[in-house]
Short mmCIF file of C-alpha atoms in Angstrom, two decimals:
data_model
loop_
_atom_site.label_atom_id
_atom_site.label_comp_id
_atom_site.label_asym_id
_atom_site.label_seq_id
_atom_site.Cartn_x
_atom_site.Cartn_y
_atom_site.Cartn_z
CA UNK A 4 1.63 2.44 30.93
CA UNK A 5 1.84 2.63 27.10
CA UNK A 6 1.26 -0.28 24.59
CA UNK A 7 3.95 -0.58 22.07
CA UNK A 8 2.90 -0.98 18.59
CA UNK A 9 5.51 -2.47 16.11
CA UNK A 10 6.05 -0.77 12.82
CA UNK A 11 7.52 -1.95 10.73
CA UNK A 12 9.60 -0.18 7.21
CA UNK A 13 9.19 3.05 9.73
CA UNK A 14 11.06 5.46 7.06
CA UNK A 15 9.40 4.18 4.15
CA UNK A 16 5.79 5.42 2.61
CA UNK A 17 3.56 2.86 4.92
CA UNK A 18 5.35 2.28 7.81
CA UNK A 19 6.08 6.09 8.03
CA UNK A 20 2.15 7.30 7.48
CA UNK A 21 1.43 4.72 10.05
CA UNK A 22 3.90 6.47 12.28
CA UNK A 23 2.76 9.64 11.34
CA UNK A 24 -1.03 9.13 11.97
CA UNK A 25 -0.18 7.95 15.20
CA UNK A 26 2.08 10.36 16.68
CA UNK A 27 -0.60 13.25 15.26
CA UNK A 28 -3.58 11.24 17.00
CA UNK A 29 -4.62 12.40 20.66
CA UNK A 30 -5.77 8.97 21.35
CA UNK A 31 -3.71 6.78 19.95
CA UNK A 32 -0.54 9.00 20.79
CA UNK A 33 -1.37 8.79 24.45
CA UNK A 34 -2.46 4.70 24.07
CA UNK A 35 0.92 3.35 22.11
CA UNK A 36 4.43 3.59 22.17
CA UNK A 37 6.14 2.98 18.71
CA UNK A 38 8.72 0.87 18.20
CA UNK A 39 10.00 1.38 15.06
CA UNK A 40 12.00 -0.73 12.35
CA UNK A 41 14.10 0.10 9.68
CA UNK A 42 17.07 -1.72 7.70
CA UNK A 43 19.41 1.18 8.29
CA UNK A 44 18.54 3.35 11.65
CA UNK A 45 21.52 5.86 10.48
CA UNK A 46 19.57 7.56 7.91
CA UNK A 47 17.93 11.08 8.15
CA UNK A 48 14.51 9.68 8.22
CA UNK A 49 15.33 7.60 11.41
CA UNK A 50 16.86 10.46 12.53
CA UNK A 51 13.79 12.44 12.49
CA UNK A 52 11.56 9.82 14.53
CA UNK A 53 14.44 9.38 17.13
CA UNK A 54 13.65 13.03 17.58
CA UNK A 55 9.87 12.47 17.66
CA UNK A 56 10.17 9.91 20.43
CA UNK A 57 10.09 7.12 18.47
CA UNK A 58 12.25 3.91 19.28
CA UNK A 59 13.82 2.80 16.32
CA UNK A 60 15.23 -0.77 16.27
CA UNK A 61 17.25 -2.59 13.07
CA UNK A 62 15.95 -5.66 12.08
CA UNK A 63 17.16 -8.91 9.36
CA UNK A 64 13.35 -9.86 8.44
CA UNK A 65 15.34 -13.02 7.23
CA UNK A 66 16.70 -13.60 11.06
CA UNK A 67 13.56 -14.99 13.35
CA UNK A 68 16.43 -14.18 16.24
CA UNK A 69 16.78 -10.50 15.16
CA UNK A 70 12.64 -10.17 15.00
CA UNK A 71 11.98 -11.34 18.59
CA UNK A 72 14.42 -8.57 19.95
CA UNK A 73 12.06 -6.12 17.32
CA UNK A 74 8.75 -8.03 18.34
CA UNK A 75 9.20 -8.88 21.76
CA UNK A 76 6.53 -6.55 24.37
CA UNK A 77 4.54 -5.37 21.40
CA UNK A 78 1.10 -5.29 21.66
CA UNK A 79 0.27 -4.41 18.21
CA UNK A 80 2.63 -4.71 15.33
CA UNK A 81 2.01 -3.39 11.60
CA UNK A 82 3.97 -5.00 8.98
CA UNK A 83 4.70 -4.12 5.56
CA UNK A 84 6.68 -6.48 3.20
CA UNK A 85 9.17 -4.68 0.15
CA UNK A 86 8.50 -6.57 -3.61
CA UNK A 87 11.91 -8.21 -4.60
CA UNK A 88 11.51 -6.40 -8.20
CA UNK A 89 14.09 -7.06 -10.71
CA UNK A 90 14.61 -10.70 -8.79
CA UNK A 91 12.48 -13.40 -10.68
CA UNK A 92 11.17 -16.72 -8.29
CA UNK A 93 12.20 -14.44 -5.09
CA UNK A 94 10.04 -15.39 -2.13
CA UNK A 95 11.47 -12.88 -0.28
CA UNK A 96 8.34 -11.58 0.81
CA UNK A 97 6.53 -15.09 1.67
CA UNK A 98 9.47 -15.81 3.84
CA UNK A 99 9.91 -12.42 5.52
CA UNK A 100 5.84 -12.06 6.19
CA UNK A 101 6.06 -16.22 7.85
CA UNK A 102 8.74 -14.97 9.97
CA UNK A 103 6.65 -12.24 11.35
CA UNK A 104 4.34 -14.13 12.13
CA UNK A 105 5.54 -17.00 13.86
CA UNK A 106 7.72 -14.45 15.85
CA UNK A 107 4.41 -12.35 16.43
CA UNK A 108 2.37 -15.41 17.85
CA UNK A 109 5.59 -16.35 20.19
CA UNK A 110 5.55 -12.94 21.87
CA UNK A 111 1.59 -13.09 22.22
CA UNK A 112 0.69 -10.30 20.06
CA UNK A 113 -2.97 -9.33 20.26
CA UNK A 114 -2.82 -7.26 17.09
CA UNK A 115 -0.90 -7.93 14.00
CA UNK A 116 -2.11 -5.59 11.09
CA UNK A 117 -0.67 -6.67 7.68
CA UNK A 118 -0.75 -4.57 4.65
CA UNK A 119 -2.09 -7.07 2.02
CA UNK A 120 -3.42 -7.43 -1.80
CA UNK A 121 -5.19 -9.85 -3.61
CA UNK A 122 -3.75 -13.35 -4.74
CA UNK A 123 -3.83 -12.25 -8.78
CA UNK A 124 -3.08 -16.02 -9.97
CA UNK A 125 -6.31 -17.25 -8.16
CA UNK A 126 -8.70 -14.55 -8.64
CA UNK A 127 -7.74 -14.71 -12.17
CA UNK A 128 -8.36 -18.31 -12.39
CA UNK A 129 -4.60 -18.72 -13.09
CA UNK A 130 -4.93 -15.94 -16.30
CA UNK A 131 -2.65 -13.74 -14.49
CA UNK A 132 0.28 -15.43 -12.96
CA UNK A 133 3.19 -13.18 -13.00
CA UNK A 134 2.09 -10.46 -10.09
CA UNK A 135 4.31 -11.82 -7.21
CA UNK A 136 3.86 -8.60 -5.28
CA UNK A 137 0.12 -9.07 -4.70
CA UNK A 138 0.57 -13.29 -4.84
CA UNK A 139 2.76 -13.69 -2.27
CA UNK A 140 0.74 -10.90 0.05
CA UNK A 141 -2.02 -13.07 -0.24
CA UNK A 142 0.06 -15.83 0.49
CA UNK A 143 1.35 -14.19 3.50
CA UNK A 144 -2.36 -13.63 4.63
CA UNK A 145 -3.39 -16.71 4.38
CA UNK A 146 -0.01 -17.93 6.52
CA UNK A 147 -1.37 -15.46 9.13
CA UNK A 148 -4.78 -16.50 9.52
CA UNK A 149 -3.79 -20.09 9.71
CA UNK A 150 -1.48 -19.33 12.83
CA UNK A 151 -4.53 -17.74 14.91
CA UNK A 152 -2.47 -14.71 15.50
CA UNK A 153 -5.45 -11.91 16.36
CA UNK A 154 -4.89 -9.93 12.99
CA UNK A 155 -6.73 -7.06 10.74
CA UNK A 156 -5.69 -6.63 6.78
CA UNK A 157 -5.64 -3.32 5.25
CA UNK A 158 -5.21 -3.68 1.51
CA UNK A 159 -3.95 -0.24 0.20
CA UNK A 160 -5.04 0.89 -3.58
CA UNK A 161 -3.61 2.15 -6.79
CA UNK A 162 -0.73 5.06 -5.26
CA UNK A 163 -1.38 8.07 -6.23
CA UNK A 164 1.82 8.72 -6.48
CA UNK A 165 2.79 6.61 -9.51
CA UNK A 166 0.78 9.72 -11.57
CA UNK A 167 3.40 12.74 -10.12
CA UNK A 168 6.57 11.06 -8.96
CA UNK A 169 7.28 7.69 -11.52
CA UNK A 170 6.91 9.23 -14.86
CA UNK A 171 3.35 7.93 -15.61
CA UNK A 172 2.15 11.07 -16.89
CA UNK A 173 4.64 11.85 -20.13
CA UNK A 174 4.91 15.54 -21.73
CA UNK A 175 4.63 14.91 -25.77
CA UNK A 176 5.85 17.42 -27.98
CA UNK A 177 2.42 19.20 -27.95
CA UNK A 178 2.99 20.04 -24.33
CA UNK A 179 -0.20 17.54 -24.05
CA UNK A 180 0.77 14.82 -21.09
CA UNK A 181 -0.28 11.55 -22.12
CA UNK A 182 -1.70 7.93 -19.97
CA UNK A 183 -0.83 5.30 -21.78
CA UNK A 184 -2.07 1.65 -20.20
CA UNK A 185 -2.84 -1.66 -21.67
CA UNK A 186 -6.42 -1.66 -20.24
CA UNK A 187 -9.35 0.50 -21.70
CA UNK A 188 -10.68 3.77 -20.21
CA UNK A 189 -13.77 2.45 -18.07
CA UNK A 190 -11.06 0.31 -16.09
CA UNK A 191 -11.88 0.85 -12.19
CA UNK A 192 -8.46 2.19 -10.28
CA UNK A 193 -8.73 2.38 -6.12
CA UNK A 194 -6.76 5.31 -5.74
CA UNK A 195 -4.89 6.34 -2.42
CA UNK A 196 -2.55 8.63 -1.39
CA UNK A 197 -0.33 6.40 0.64
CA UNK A 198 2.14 8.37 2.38
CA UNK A 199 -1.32 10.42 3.54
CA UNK A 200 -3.88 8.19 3.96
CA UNK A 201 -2.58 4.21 4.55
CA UNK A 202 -1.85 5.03 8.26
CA UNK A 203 -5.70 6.49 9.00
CA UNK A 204 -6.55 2.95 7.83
CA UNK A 205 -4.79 1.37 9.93
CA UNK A 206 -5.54 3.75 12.76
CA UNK A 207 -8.84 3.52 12.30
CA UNK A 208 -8.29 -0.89 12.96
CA UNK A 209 -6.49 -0.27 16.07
CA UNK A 210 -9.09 2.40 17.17
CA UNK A 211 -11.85 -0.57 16.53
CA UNK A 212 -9.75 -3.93 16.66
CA UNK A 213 -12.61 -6.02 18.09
CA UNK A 214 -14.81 -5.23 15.10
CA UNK A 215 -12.17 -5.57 12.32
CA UNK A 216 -9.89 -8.85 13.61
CA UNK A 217 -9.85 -11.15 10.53
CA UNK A 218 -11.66 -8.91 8.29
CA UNK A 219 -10.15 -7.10 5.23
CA UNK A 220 -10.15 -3.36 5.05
CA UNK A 221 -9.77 -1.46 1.25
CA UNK A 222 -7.65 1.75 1.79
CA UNK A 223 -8.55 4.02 -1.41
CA UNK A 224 -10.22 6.91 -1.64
CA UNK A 225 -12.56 6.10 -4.52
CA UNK A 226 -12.75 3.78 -8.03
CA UNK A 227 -11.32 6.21 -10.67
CA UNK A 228 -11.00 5.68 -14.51
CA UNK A 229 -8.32 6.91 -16.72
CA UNK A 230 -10.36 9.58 -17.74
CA UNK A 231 -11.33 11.11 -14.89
CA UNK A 232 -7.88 10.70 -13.88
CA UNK A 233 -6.66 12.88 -16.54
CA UNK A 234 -9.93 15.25 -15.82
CA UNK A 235 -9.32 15.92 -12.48
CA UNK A 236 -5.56 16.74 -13.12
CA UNK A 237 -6.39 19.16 -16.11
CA UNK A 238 -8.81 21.28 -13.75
CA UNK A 239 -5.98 21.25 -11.37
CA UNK A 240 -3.01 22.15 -13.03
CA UNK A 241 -4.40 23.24 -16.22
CA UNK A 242 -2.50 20.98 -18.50
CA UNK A 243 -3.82 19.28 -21.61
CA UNK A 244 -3.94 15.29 -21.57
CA UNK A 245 -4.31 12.31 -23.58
CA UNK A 246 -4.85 8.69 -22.50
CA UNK A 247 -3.77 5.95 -25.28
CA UNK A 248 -4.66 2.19 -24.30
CA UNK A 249 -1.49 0.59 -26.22
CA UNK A 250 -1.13 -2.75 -27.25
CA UNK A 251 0.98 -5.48 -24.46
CA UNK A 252 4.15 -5.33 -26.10
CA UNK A 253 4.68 -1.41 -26.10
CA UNK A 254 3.06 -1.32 -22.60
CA UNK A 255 6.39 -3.40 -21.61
CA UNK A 256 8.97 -1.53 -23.23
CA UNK A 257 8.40 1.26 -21.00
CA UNK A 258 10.16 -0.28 -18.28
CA UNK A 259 13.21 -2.74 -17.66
CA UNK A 260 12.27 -6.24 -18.80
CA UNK A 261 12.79 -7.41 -15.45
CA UNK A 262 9.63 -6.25 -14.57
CA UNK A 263 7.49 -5.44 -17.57
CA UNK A 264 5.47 -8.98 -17.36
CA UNK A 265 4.21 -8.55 -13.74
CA UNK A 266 3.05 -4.43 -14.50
CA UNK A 267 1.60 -5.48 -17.51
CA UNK A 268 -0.63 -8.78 -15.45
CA UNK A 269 -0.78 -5.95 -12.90
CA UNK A 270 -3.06 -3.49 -14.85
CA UNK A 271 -4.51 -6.33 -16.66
CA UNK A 272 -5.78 -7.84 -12.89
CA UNK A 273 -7.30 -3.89 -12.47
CA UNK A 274 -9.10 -4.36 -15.63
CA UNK A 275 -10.80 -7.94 -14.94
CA UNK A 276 -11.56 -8.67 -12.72
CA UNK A 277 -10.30 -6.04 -10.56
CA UNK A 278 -7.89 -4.34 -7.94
CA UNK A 279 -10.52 -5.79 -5.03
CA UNK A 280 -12.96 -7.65 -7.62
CA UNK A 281 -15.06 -4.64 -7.78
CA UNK A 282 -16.02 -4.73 -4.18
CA UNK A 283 -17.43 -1.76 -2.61
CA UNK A 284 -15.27 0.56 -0.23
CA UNK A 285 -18.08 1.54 1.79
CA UNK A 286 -17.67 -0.25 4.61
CA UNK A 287 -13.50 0.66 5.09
CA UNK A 288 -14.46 4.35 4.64
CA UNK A 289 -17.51 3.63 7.15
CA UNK A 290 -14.54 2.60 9.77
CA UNK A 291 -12.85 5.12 8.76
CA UNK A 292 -15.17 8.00 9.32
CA UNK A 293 -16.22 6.28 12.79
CA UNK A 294 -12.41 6.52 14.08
CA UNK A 295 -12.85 10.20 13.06
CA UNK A 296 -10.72 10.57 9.53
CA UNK A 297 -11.43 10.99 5.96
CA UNK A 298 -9.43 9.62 2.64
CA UNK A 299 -7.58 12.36 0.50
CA UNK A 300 -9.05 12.57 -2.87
CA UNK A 301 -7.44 12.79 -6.28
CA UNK A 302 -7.76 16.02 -7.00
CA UNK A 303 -7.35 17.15 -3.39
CA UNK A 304 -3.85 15.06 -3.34
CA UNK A 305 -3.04 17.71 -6.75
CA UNK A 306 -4.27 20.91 -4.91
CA UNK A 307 -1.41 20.02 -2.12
CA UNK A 308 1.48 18.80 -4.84
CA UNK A 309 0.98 21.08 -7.04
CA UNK A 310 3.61 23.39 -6.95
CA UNK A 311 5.94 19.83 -7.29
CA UNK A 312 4.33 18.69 -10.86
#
C-alpha cells in the first residue's frame, strides 16, 4: 500500500514541481500517494492534478482543525509557506509553519520537508532586519526542530524566474536590456529554476531521508554574478545588456513602497554575507546526483524559454 506524502501550495511553483517530480519518478510514483493542498481546489491547476490522480484537499493554514483533516495518514508532508508582502508586522508565515507542525507531530509524521531560508536579521548581526520572508522561515525551522518532528530543509536559491517573468531585465531605448541592483557585480546569486528543479531536491530527501533528517539542503544550480548573468543571456538570445549597481534609494523606487525596504535588505543579505553565507552546494548537488537528477542551469533554463523572452 502507498505512503501519502502531503504537499502542500500543490498549484503553485514549489508545491507543484514537487508534485511534478514525483508523479514523473518510477520510484517515488509507485512509493507515495499525493495528497495535495491548495486554497481554492476549483481552479484549472487543481483541475489538472485531479486528472493526474492526485487528491486534492482545501485547507485554512490558520485552522489547526482544517490541517489534521489535510495531515492526518501522511507519511511525508512538504510544506511551503506564501510571504504576506504588502502587509508590514504579518506573522502570517510563523503562525501558519507552527501550525504545521504541531499538527504534523500529532499525526506521527516521519517526514516533514520544509522549504526554508536563512534568518537575515541574525546572520547579519541585526544589519539587515527588514527580510521577513527569509526571518520568519528560519523562525519556522527552528519551531520545527524544537518539536522533534523527523524533518529535512531544502532552502531554494535566487528564482530564475525573477530575470524573464518580473521585469528584472528592462529594454532601454538602445534596445540594450539593463540589471540594475544595489549590490556590485562580483555579488554571489544561487540560482534555481524553481518550477524545474525545487521538487528534484526534495525528491532526492525523500529518496535518502535517513541521511538528510535535520540537515539543510541548498537547491541552486550554481553561484552566478550579475555579469555572467547578463553573459549567459546575451549568448542565448543575442541581446545586448548592461548591469548598473544604483544607489538604495533608486533601487526602491522600482517597486511599491510596501515592499522596497525588505528587496533592497534582500539583495544587500546576497551581497554580505550571502544567500547561504557562501557555503558550498556540493554536497546538495552530491544528493542530488545520487537520487539520479541534475539542476537546470542558467543558460539551459534560456535555451527552453526562449521563444517566451
Amino acid at each position: 500500500m502507498s505512503k501519502i506524502i502531503t504537499v502542500f501550495g500543490a498549484t503553485g511553483q514549489q508545491g507543484g514541481s514537487v508534485i511534478r517530480t514525483i508523479l514523473q519518478d518510477e520510484t517515488l510514483s509507485k512509493e507515495f500517494k499525493i495528497r495535495g493542498v491548495s486554497r481554492d481546489t476549483s481552479k484549472p491547476e487543481a483541475q489538472v492534478l485531479l486528472k493526474q490522480g492526485v487528491e486534492l484537499v482545501p485547507a485554512d493554514m490558520n485552522s489547526k482543525e482544517s490541517l489534521v483533516k489535510a495531515i492526518q495518514g501522511s507519511h511525508s508532508v512538504f510544506l511551503v509557506t506564501t510571504p504576506a508582502w504588502g502587509f508590514a508586522g504579518s506573522d502570517a508565515e510563523l503562525v501558519h509553519g507552527k501550525n504545521v507542525a504541531d499538527v504534523a507531530k500529532e499525526a506521527g509524521v516521519q517526514h516533514l520537508i520544509f522549504s526554508s531560508l536563512l534568518d537575515v536579521t541574525k546572520e547579519s548581526g541585526g544589519r539587515l532586519k527588514h527580510v521577513p520572508h527569509f526571518d520568519q522561515k528560519a523562525h519556522v525551522e527552528q519551531y520545527i526542530r524544537s518539536s522533534g518532528v523527523p524533518a529535512t530543509f531544502v532552502l531554494p536559491g535566487y528564482f530564475m524566474n525573477n530575470y524573464t517573468s518580473s521585469g528584472m531585465l528592462r529594454k532601454g531605448d538602445d534596445d540594450a536590456y539593463t540589471l540594475a541592483y544595489p549590490v556590485g557585480k562580483d555579488a554571489q546569486f544561487p540560482l534555481i529554476d524553481i518550477a524545474g528543479d525545487l521538487g528534484k531536491f526534495v525528491a532526492a530527501a525523500l529518496k535518502n531521508r535517513s541521511e538528510v533528517l535535520g540537515a539543510q539542503v541548498f537547491a541552486a544550480a550554481d553561484y552566478y554574478t550579475p555579469t555572467r548573468i547578463l553573459a549567459e543571456y546575451e549568448e542565448v538570445t543575442g541581446r545586448k545588456t548592461r548591469f548598473v549597481q544604483v544607489d538604495i534609494e533608486t533601487y526602491k523606487s522600482f517597486m511599491p513602497r510596501s515592499m522596497g525596504e525588505e528587496m533592497l535588505e534582500n539583495h544587500l543579505f546576497i551581497e554580505s554575507p550571502g544567500y547561504y553565507k557562501g557555503q558550498s552546494l556540493q554536497e546538495s548537488h552530491a544528493l542530488l546526483e545520487k537520487a539520479g537528477f541534475q539542476t537546470t542551469t542558467w543558460k539551459a533554463y534560456l535555451e527552453r524559454n526562449k521563444a517566451s523572452l
